[in-house]
């Protein structure tokens, strides 16, 4: 049996957002950002603003994936931060 990392458990069972399955594996930054925005705006359990919750989850995923995150996917996720800011008008 393969043991899941605590960070995967947080991603799967976050108290802040109900994420779309495999959202962080998409190759379109805008699609990732809009999915996170939708999840954050519909969440009844988040503690901060929708923007804070969405950005926090994205940053958390990037940081926890660390060296195991392929460089190209990291670039996509970093671009998703910019798309998320734009989606929230920031």
mmCIF file of C-alpha atoms in Angstrom:
data_model
loop_
_atom_site.group_PDB
_atom_site.id
_atom_site.type_symbol
_atom_site.label_atom_id
_atom_site.label_comp_id
_atom_site.label_asym_id
_atom_site.label_seq_id
_atom_site.Cartn_x
_atom_site.Cartn_y
_atom_site.Cartn_z
ATOM 1 C CA UNK A 1 0.000 0.000 0.000
ATOM 2 C CA UNK A 2 1.380 3.399 -1.003
ATOM 3 C CA UNK A 3 1.200 5.954 1.789
ATOM 4 C CA UNK A 4 -0.197 9.351 0.803
ATOM 5 C CA UNK A 5 1.684 12.458 1.813
ATOM 6 C CA UNK A 6 -0.020 14.838 4.207
ATOM 7 C CA UNK A 7 0.072 17.548 1.558
ATOM 8 C CA UNK A 8 -1.931 15.363 -0.833
ATOM 9 C CA UNK A 9 -4.472 14.818 1.914
ATOM 10 C CA UNK A 10 -4.758 18.596 2.368
ATOM 11 C CA UNK A 11 -5.242 19.068 -1.367
ATOM 12 C CA UNK A 12 -7.874 16.315 -1.461
ATOM 13 C CA UNK A 13 -9.727 17.351 1.688
ATOM 14 C CA UNK A 14 -9.107 21.061 2.037
ATOM 15 C CA UNK A 15 -11.478 22.790 4.401
ATOM 16 C CA UNK A 16 -11.310 25.887 2.226
ATOM 17 C CA UNK A 17 -12.152 24.723 -1.290
ATOM 18 C CA UNK A 18 -13.769 21.867 -3.152
ATOM 19 C CA UNK A 19 -11.363 21.552 -6.047
ATOM 20 C CA UNK A 20 -12.083 20.158 -9.472
ATOM 21 C CA UNK A 21 -10.318 16.827 -9.931
ATOM 22 C CA UNK A 22 -6.800 17.194 -11.374
ATOM 23 C CA UNK A 23 -7.072 20.977 -11.616
ATOM 24 C CA UNK A 24 -3.331 21.400 -10.987
ATOM 25 C CA UNK A 25 -2.357 19.070 -13.828
ATOM 26 C CA UNK A 26 -4.020 21.142 -16.554
ATOM 27 C CA UNK A 27 -1.788 22.815 -19.122
ATOM 28 C CA UNK A 28 -3.831 26.016 -19.486
ATOM 29 C CA UNK A 29 -3.102 28.641 -16.792
ATOM 30 C CA UNK A 30 -6.384 30.457 -17.416
ATOM 31 C CA UNK A 31 -8.377 27.250 -17.013
ATOM 32 C CA UNK A 32 -6.638 26.556 -13.688
ATOM 33 C CA UNK A 33 -7.274 30.108 -12.472
ATOM 34 C CA UNK A 34 -10.941 30.117 -13.443
ATOM 35 C CA UNK A 35 -11.512 26.732 -11.809
ATOM 36 C CA UNK A 36 -9.895 27.936 -8.570
ATOM 37 C CA UNK A 37 -11.917 31.160 -8.713
ATOM 38 C CA UNK A 38 -15.154 29.214 -9.176
ATOM 39 C CA UNK A 39 -14.297 26.887 -6.290
ATOM 40 C CA UNK A 40 -13.359 29.762 -3.987
ATOM 41 C CA UNK A 41 -16.479 31.781 -4.776
ATOM 42 C CA UNK A 42 -18.777 28.820 -4.133
ATOM 43 C CA UNK A 43 -17.071 27.613 -0.963
ATOM 44 C CA UNK A 44 -18.983 28.070 2.275
ATOM 45 C CA UNK A 45 -16.022 26.919 4.363
ATOM 46 C CA UNK A 46 -13.224 29.271 3.409
ATOM 47 C CA UNK A 47 -11.739 31.525 6.059
ATOM 48 C CA UNK A 48 -10.515 34.438 3.905
ATOM 49 C CA UNK A 49 -11.727 36.132 0.751
ATOM 50 C CA UNK A 50 -12.243 34.051 -2.395
ATOM 51 C CA UNK A 51 -9.034 35.528 -3.848
ATOM 52 C CA UNK A 52 -7.016 34.674 -0.728
ATOM 53 C CA UNK A 53 -8.335 31.128 -0.635
ATOM 54 C CA UNK A 54 -7.707 30.470 -4.321
ATOM 55 C CA UNK A 55 -4.202 31.957 -4.289
ATOM 56 C CA UNK A 56 -3.328 30.143 -1.068
ATOM 57 C CA UNK A 57 -4.335 26.779 -2.486
ATOM 58 C CA UNK A 58 -2.360 27.387 -5.685
ATOM 59 C CA UNK A 59 0.743 28.504 -3.778
ATOM 60 C CA UNK A 60 0.387 25.597 -1.359
ATOM 61 C CA UNK A 61 0.311 23.123 -4.230
ATOM 62 C CA UNK A 62 3.376 24.643 -5.927
ATOM 63 C CA UNK A 63 5.345 24.693 -2.684
ATOM 64 C CA UNK A 64 4.401 21.184 -1.612
ATOM 65 C CA UNK A 65 5.129 19.648 -5.013
ATOM 66 C CA UNK A 66 8.610 21.146 -4.785
ATOM 67 C CA UNK A 67 11.318 19.378 -6.739
ATOM 68 C CA UNK A 68 8.873 16.705 -7.906
ATOM 69 C CA UNK A 69 6.960 19.265 -9.983
ATOM 70 C CA UNK A 70 8.154 19.235 -13.613
ATOM 71 C CA UNK A 71 9.586 22.591 -14.708
ATOM 72 C CA UNK A 72 6.986 23.042 -17.457
ATOM 73 C CA UNK A 73 4.083 22.423 -15.069
ATOM 74 C CA UNK A 74 5.607 24.838 -12.548
ATOM 75 C CA UNK A 75 5.712 27.506 -15.295
ATOM 76 C CA UNK A 76 2.035 26.837 -16.059
ATOM 77 C CA UNK A 77 1.107 27.118 -12.378
ATOM 78 C CA UNK A 78 3.116 30.316 -11.910
ATOM 79 C CA UNK A 79 1.306 31.804 -14.929
ATOM 80 C CA UNK A 80 -1.962 30.674 -13.326
ATOM 81 C CA UNK A 81 -1.171 33.041 -10.430
ATOM 82 C CA UNK A 82 -1.158 35.962 -12.875
ATOM 83 C CA UNK A 83 -4.380 34.700 -14.460
ATOM 84 C CA UNK A 84 -5.947 34.394 -11.006
ATOM 85 C CA UNK A 85 -5.003 37.978 -10.177
ATOM 86 C CA UNK A 86 -6.545 39.110 -13.466
ATOM 87 C CA UNK A 87 -9.688 37.050 -12.882
ATOM 88 C CA UNK A 88 -10.180 38.827 -9.548
ATOM 89 C CA UNK A 89 -9.310 42.233 -11.032
ATOM 90 C CA UNK A 90 -6.057 42.641 -9.138
#
